mmCIF file of N, CA and C in Angstrom:
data_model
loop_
_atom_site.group_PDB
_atom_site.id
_atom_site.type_symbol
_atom_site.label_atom_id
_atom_site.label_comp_id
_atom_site.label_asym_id
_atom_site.label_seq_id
_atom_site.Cartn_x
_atom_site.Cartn_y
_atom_site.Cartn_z
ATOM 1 N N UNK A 1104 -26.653 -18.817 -98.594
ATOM 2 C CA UNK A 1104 -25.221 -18.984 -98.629
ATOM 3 C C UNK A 1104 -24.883 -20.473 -98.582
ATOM 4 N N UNK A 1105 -24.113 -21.026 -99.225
ATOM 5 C CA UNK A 1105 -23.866 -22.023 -99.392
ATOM 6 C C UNK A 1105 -22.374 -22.515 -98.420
ATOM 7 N N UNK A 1106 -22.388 -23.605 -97.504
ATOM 8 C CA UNK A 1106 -21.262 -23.745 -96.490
ATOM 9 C C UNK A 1106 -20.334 -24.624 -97.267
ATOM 10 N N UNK A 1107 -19.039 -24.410 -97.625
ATOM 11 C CA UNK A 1107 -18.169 -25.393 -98.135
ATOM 12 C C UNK A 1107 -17.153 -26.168 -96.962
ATOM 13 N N UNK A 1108 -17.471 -27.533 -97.073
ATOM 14 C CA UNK A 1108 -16.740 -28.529 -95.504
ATOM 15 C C UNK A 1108 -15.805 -28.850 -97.020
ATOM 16 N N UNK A 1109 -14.553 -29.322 -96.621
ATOM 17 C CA UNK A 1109 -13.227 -29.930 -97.483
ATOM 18 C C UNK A 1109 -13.135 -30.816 -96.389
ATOM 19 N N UNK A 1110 -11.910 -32.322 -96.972
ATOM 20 C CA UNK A 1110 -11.585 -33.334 -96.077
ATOM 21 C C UNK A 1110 -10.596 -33.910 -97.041
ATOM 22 N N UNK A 1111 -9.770 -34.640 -96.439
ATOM 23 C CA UNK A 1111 -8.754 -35.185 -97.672
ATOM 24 C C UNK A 1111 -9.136 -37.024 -96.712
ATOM 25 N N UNK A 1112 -9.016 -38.036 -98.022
ATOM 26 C CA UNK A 1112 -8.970 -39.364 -97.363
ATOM 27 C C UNK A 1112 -8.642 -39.912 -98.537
ATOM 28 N N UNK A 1113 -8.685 -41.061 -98.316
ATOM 29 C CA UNK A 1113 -8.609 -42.324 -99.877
ATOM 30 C C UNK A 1113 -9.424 -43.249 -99.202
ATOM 31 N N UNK A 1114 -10.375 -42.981 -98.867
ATOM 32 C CA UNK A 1114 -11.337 -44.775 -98.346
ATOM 33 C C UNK A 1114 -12.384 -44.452 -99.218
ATOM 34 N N UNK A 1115 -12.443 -43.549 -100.501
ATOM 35 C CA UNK A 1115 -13.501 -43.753 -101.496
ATOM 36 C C UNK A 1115 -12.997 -43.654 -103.104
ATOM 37 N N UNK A 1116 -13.873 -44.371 -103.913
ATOM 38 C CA UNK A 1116 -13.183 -44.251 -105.261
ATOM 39 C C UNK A 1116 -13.452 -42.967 -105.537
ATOM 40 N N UNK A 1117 -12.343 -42.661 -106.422
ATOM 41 C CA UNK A 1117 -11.645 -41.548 -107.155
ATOM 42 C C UNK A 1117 -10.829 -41.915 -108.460
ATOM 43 N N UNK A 1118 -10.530 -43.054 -108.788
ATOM 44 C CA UNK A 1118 -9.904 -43.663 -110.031
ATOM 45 C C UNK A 1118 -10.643 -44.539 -110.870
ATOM 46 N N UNK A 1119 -12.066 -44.974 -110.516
ATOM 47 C CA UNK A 1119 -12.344 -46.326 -111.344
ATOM 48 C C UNK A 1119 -13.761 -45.644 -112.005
ATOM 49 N N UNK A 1120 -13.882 -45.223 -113.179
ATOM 50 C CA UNK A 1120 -15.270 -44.248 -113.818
ATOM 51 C C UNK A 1120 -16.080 -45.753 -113.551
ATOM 52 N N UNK A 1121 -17.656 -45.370 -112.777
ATOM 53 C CA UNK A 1121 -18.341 -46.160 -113.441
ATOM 54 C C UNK A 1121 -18.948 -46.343 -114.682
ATOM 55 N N UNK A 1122 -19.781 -47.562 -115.130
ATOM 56 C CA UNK A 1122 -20.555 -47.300 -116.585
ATOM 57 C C UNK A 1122 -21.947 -46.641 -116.221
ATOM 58 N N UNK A 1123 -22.193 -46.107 -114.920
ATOM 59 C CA UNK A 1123 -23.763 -45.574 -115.017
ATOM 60 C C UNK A 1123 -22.929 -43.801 -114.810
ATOM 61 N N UNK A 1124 -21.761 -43.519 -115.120
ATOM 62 C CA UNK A 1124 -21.542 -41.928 -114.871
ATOM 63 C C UNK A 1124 -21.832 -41.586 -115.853
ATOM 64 N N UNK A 1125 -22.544 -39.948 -115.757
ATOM 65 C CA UNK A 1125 -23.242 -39.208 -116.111
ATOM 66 C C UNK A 1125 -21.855 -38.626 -117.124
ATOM 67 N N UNK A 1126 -21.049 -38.734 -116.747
ATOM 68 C CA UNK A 1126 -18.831 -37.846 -117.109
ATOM 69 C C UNK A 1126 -18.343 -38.256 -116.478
ATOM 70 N N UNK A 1127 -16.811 -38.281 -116.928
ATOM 71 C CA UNK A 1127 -15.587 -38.525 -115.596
ATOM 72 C C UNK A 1127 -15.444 -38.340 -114.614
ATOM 73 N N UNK A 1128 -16.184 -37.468 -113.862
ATOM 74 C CA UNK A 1128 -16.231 -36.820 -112.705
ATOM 75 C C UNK A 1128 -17.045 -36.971 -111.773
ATOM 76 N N UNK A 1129 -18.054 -38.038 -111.549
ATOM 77 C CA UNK A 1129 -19.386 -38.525 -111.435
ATOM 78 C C UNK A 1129 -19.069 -39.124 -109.813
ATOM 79 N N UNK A 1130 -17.863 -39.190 -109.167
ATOM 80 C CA UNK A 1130 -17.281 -39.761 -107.991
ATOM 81 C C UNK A 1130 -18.033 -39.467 -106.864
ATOM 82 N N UNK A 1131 -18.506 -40.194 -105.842
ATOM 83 C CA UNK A 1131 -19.188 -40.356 -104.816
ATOM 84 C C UNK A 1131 -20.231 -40.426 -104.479
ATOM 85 N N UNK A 1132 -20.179 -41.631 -105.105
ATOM 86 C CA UNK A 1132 -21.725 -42.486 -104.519
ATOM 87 C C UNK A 1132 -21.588 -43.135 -102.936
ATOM 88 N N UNK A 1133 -19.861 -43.699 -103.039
ATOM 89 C CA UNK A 1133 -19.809 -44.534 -102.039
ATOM 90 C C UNK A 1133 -19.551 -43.448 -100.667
ATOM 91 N N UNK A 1134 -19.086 -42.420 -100.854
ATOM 92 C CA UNK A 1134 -18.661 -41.181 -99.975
ATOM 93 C C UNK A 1134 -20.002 -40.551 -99.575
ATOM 94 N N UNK A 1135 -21.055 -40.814 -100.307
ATOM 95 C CA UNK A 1135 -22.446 -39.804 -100.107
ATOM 96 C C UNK A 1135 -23.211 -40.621 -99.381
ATOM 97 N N UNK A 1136 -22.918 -42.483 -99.618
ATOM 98 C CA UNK A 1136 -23.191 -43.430 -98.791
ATOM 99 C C UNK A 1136 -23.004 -43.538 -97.372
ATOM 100 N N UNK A 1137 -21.637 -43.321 -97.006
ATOM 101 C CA UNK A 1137 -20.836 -43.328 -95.703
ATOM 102 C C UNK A 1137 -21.769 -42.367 -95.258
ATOM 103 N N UNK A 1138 -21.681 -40.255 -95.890
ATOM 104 C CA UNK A 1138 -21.764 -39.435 -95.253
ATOM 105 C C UNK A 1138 -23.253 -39.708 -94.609
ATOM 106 N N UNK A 1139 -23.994 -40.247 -95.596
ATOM 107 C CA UNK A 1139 -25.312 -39.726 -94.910
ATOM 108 C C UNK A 1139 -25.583 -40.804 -93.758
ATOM 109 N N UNK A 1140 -25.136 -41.941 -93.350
ATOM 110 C CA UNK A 1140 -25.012 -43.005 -92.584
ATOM 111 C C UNK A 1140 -24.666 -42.366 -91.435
ATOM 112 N N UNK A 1141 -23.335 -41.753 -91.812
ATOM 113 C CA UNK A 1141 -22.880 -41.419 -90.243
ATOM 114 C C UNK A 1141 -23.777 -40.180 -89.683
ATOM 115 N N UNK A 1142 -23.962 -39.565 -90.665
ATOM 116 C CA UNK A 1142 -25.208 -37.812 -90.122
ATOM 117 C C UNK A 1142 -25.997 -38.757 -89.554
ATOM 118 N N UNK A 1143 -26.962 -39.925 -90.163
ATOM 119 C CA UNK A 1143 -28.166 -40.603 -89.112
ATOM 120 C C UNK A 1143 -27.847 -41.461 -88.078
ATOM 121 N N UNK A 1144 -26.939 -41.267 -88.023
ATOM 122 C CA UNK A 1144 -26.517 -42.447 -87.080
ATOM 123 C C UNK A 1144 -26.195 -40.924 -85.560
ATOM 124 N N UNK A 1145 -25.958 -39.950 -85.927
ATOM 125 C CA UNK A 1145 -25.914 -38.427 -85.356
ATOM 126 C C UNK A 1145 -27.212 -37.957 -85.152
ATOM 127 N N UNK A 1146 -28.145 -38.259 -85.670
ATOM 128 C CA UNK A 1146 -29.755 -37.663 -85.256
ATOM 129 C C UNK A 1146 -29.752 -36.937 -86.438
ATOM 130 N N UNK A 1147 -29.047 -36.886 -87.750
ATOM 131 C CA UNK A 1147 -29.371 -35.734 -88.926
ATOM 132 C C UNK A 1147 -30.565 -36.807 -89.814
ATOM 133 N N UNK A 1148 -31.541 -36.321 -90.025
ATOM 134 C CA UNK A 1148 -32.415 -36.976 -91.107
ATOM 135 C C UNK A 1148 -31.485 -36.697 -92.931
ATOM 136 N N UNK A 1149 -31.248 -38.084 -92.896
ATOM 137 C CA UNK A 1149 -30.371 -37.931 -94.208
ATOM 138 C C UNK A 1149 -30.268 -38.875 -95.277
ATOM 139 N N UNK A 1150 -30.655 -38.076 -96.225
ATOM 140 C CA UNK A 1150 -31.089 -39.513 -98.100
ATOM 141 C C UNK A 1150 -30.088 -39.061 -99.199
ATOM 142 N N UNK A 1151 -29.761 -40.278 -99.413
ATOM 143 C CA UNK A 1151 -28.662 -39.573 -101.229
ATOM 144 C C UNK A 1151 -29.992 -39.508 -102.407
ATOM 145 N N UNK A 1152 -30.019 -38.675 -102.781
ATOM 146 C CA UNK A 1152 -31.035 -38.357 -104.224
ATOM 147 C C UNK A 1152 -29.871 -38.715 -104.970
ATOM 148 N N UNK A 1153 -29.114 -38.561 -105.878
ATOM 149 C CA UNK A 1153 -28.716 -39.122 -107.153
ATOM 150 C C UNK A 1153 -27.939 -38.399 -107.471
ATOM 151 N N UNK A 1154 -27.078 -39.242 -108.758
ATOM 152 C CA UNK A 1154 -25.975 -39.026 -109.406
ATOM 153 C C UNK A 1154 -26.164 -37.305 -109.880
ATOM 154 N N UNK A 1155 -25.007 -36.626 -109.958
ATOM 155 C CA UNK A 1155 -25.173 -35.207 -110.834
ATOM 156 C C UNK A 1155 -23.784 -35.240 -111.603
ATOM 157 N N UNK A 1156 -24.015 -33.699 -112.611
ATOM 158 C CA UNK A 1156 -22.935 -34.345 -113.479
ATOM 159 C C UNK A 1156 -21.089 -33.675 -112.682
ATOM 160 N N UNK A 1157 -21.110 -33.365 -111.348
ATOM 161 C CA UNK A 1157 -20.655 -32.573 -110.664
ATOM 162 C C UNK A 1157 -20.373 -33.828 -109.707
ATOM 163 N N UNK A 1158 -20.624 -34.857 -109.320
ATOM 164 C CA UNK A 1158 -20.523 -35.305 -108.037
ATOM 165 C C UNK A 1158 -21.989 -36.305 -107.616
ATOM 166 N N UNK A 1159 -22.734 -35.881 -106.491
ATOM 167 C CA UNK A 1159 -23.642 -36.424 -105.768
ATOM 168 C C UNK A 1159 -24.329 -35.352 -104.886
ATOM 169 N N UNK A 1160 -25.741 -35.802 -105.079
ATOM 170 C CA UNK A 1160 -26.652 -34.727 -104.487
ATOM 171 C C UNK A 1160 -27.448 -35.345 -103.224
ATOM 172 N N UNK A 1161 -27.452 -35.215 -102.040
ATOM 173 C CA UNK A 1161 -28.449 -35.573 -101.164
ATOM 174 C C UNK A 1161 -29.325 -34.441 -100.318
ATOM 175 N N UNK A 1162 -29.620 -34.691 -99.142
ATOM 176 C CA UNK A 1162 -30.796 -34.429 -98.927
ATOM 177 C C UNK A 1162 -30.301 -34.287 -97.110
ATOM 178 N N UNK A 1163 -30.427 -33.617 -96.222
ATOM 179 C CA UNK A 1163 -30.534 -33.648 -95.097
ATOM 180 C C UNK A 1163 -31.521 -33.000 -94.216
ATOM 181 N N UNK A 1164 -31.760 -33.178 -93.005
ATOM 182 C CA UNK A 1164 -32.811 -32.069 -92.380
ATOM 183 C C UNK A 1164 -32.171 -32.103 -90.880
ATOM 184 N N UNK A 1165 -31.764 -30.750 -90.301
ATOM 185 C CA UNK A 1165 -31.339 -31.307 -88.835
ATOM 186 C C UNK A 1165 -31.852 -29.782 -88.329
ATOM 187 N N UNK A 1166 -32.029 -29.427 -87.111
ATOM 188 C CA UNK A 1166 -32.321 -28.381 -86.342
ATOM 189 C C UNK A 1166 -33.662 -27.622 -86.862
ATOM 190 N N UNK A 1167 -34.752 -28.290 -87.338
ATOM 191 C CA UNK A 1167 -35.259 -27.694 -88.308
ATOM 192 C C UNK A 1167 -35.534 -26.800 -89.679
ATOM 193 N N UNK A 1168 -34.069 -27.215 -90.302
ATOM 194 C CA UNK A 1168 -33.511 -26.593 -91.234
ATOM 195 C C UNK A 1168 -33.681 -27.852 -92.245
ATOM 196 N N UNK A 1169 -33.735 -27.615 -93.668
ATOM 197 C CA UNK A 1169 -33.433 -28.438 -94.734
ATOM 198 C C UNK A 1169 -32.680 -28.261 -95.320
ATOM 199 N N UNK A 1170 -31.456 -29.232 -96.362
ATOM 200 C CA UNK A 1170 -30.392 -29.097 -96.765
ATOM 201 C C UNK A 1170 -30.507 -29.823 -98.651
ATOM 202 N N UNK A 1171 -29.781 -29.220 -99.012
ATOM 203 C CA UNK A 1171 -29.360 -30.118 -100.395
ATOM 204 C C UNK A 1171 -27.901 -29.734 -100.224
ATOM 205 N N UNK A 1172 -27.414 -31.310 -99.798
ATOM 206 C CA UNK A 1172 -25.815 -31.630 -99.530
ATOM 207 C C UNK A 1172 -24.851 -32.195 -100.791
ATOM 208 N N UNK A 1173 -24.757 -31.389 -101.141
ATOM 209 C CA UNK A 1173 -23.951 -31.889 -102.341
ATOM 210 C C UNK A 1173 -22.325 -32.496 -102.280
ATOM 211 N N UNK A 1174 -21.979 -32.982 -102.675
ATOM 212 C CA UNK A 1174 -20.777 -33.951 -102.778
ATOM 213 C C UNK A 1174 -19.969 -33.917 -103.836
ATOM 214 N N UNK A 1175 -18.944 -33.459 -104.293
ATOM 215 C CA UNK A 1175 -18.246 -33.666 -105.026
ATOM 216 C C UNK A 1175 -16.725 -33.761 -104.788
ATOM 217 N N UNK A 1176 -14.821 -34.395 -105.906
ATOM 218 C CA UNK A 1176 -14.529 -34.637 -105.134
ATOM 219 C C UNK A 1176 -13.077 -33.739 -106.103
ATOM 220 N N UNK A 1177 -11.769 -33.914 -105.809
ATOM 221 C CA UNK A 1177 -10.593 -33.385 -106.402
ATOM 222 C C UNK A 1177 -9.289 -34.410 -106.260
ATOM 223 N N UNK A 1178 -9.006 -35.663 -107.113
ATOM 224 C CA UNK A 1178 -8.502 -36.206 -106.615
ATOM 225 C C UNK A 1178 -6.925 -35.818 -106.933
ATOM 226 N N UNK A 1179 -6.251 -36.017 -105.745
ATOM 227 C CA UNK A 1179 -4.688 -35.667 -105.711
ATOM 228 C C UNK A 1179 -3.976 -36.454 -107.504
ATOM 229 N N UNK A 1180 -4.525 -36.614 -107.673
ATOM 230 C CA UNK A 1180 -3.543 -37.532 -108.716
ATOM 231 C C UNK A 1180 -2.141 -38.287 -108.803
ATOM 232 N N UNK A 1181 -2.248 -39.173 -108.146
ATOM 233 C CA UNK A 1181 -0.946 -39.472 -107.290
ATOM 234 C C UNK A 1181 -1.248 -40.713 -107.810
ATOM 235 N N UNK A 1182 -0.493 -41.496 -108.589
ATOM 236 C CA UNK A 1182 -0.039 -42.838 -109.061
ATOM 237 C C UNK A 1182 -0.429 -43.920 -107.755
ATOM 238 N N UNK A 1183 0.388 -43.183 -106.943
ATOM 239 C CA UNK A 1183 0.598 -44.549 -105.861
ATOM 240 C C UNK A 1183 -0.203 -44.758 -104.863
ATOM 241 N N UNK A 1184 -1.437 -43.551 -104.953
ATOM 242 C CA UNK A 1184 -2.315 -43.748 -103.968
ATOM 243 C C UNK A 1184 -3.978 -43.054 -105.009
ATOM 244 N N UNK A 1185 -4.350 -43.679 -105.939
ATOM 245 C CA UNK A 1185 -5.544 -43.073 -106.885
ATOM 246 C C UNK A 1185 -6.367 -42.888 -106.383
ATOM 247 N N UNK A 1186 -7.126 -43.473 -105.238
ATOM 248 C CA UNK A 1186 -8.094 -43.045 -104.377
ATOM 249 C C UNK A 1186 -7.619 -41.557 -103.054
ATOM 250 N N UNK A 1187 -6.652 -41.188 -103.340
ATOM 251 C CA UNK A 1187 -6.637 -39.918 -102.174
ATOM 252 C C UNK A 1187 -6.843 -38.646 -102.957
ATOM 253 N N UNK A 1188 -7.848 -37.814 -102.617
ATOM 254 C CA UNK A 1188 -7.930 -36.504 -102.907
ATOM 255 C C UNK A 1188 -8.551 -36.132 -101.904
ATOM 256 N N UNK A 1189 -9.223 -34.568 -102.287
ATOM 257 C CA UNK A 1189 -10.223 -33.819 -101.359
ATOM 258 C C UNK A 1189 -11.801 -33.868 -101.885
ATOM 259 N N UNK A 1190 -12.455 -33.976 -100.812
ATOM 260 C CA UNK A 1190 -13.838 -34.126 -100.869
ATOM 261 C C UNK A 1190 -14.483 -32.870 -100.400
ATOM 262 N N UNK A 1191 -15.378 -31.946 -100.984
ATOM 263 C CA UNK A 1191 -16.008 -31.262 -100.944
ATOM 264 C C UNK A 1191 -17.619 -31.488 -100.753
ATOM 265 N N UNK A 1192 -17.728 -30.978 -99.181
ATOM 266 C CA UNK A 1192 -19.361 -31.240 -99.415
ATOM 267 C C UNK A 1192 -19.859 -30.092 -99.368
ATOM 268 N N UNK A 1193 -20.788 -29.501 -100.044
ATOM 269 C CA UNK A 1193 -21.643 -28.171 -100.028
ATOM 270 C C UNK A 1193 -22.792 -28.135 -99.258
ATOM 271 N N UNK A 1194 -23.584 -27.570 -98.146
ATOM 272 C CA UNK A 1194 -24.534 -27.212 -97.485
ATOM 273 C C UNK A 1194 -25.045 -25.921 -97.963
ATOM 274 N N UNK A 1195 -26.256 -26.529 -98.943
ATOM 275 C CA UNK A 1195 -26.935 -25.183 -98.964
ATOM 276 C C UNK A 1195 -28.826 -25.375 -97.984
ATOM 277 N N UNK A 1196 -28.812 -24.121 -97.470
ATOM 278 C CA UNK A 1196 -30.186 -24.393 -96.725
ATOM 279 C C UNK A 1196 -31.305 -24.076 -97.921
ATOM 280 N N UNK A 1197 -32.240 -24.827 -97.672
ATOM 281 C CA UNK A 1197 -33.563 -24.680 -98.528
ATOM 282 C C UNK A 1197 -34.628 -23.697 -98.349
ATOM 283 N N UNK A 1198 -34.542 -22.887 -98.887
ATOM 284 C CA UNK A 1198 -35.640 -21.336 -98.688
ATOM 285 C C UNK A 1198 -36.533 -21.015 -99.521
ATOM 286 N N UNK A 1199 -37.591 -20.914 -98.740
ATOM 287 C CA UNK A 1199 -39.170 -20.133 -99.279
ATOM 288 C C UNK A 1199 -37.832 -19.429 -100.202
ATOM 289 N N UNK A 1200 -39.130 -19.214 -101.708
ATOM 290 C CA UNK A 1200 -38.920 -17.628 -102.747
ATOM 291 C C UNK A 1200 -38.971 -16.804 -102.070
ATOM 292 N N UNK A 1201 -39.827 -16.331 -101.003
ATOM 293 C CA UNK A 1201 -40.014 -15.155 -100.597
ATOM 294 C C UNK A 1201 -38.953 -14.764 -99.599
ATOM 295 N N UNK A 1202 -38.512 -15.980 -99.180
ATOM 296 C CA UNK A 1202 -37.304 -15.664 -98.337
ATOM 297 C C UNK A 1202 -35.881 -15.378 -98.879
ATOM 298 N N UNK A 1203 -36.097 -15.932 -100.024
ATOM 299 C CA UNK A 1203 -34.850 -15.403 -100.916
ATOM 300 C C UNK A 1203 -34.537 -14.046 -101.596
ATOM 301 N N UNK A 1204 -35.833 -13.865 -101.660
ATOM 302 C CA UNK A 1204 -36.631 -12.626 -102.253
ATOM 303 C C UNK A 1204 -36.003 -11.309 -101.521
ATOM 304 N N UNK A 1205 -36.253 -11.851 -100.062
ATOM 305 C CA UNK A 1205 -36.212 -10.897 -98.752
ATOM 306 C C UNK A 1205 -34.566 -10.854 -98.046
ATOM 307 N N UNK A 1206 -34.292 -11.792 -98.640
ATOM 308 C CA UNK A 1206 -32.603 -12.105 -97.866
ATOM 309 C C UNK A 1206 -32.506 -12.848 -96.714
ATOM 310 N N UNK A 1207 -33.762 -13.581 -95.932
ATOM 311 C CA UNK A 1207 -34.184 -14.277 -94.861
ATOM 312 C C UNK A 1207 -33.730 -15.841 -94.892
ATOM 313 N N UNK A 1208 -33.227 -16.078 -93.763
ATOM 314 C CA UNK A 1208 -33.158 -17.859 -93.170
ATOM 315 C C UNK A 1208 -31.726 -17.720 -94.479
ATOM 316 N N UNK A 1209 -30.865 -17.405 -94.424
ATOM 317 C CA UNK A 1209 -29.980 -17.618 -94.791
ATOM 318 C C UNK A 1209 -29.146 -18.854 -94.078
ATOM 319 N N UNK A 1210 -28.112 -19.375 -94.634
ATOM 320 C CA UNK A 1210 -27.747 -20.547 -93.752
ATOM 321 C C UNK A 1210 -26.385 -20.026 -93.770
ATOM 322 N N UNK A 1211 -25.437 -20.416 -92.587
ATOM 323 C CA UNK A 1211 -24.030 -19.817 -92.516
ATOM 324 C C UNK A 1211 -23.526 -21.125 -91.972
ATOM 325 N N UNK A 1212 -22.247 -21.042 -91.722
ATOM 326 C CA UNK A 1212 -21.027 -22.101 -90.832
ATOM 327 C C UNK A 1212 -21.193 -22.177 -90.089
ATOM 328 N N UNK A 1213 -22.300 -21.401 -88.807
ATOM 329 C CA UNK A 1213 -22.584 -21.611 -87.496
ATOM 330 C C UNK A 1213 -23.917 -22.972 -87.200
ATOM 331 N N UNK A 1214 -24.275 -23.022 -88.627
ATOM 332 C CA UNK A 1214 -25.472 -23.826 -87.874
ATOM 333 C C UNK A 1214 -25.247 -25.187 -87.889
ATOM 334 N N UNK A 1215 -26.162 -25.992 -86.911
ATOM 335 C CA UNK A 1215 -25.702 -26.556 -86.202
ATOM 336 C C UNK A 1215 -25.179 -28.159 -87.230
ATOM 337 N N UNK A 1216 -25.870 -28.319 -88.238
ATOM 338 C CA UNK A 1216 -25.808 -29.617 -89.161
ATOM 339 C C UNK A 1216 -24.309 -29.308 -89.493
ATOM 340 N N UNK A 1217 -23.470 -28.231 -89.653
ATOM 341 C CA UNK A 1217 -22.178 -28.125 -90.206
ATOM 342 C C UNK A 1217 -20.916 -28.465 -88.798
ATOM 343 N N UNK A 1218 -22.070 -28.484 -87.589
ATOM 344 C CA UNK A 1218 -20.894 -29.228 -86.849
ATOM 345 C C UNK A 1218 -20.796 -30.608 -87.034
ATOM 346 N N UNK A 1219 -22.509 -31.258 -87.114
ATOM 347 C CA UNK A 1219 -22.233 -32.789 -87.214
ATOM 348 C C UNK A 1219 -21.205 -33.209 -88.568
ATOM 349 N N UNK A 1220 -21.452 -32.535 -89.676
ATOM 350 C CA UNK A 1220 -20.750 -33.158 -90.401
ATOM 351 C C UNK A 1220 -18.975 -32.614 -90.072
ATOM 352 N N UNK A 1221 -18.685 -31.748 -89.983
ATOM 353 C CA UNK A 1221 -17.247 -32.121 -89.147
ATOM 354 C C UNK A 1221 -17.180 -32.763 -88.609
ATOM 355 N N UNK A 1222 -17.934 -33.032 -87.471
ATOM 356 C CA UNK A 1222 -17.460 -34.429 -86.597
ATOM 357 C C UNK A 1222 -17.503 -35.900 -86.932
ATOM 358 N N UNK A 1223 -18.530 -35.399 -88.181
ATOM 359 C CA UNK A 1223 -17.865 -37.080 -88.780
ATOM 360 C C UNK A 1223 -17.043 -37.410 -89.565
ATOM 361 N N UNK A 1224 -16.971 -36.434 -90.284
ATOM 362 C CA UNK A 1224 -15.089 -36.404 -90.926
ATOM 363 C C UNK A 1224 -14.288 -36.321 -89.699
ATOM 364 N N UNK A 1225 -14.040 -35.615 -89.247
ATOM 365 C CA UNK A 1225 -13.311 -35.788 -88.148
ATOM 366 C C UNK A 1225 -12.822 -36.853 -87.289
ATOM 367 N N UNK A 1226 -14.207 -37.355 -86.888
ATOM 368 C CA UNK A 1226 -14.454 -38.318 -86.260
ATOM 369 C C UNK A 1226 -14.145 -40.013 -86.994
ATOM 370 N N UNK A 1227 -13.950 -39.923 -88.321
ATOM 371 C CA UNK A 1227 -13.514 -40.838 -89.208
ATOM 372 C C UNK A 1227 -12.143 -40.904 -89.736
ATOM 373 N N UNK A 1228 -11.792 -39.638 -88.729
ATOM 374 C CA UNK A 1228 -10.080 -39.453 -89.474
ATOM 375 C C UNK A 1228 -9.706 -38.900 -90.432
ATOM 376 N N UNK A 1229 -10.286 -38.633 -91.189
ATOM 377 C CA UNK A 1229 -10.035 -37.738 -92.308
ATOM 378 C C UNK A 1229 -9.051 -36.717 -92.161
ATOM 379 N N UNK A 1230 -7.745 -36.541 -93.146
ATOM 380 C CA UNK A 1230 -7.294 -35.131 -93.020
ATOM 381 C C UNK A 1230 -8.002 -33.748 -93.203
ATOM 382 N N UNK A 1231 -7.328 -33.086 -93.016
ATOM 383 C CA UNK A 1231 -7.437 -31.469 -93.343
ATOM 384 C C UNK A 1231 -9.006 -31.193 -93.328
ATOM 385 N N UNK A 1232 -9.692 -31.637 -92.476
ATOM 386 C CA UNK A 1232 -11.047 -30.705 -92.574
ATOM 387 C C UNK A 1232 -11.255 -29.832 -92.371
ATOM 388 N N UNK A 1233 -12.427 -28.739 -93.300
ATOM 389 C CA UNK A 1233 -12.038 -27.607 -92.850
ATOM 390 C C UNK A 1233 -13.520 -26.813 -93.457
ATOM 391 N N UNK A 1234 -13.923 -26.000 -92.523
ATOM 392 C CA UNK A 1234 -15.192 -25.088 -92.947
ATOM 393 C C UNK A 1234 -14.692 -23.895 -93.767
ATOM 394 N N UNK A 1235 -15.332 -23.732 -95.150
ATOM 395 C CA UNK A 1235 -15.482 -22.199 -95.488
ATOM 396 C C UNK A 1235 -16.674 -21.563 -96.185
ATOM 397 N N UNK A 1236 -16.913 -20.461 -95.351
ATOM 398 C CA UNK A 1236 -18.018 -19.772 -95.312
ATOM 399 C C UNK A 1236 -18.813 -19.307 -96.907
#
């Protein structure tokens, strides 16, 4: 199961395409930067792997669980503020075939890496954060 965290801010680009994007939509390098900083700076073992054509893909490990944290973003489109939208990060846990196979080690909203990353949105101010299952 894949955990969806939302956050609304403008302290990352959302208006300026780079020339290494993959498409228009290629936003948060600098957001996947912050996130995984503040998770290690929390005790989460955490790396950005690379551009996707969706956003940004990284990498976490916390409670003995592994993650591919994905990042992508929705920006408000608002003239007067181009950097504010919502940021979507995805937590999916990493599972044996056989566990997928079996329906086992599923990952939900309770575990424990989906509190740190609330608390660092949170903890950074961010509006409207919010877990959905």
């Amino acid at each position: 199961m894949t955990v969806h965290i939302t956050c609304k801010t403008d302290r990352f680009n959302l208006s300026v395409v780079g020339p290494d994007f993959i498409n228009d939509c290629c936003f948060g390098e600098d957001f996947s930067n912050w996130l995984v900083s503040a998770l290690s700076d929390g005790g989460v073992k955490a790396d950005v792997i690379c551009m996707e054509d969706y956003g940004w893909a990284n990498h976490a490990e916390y409670a003995g669980n592994s993650y591919l944290m994905s990042v992508a973003s929705t920006p408000d489109e608002d003239p007067a503020r181009p950097n504010f939208g919502e940021w979507h990060v995805l937590l999916e846990r990493n599972r044996t075939f056989m566990q997928k196979l079996l329906g086992q080690n599923k990952g939900s909203s309770s575990d424990p890496i989906v509190g740190k990353v609330v608390g660092a949105l949170q903890g950074a101010g961010f509006a409207d954060v919010r877990v959905e299952p």
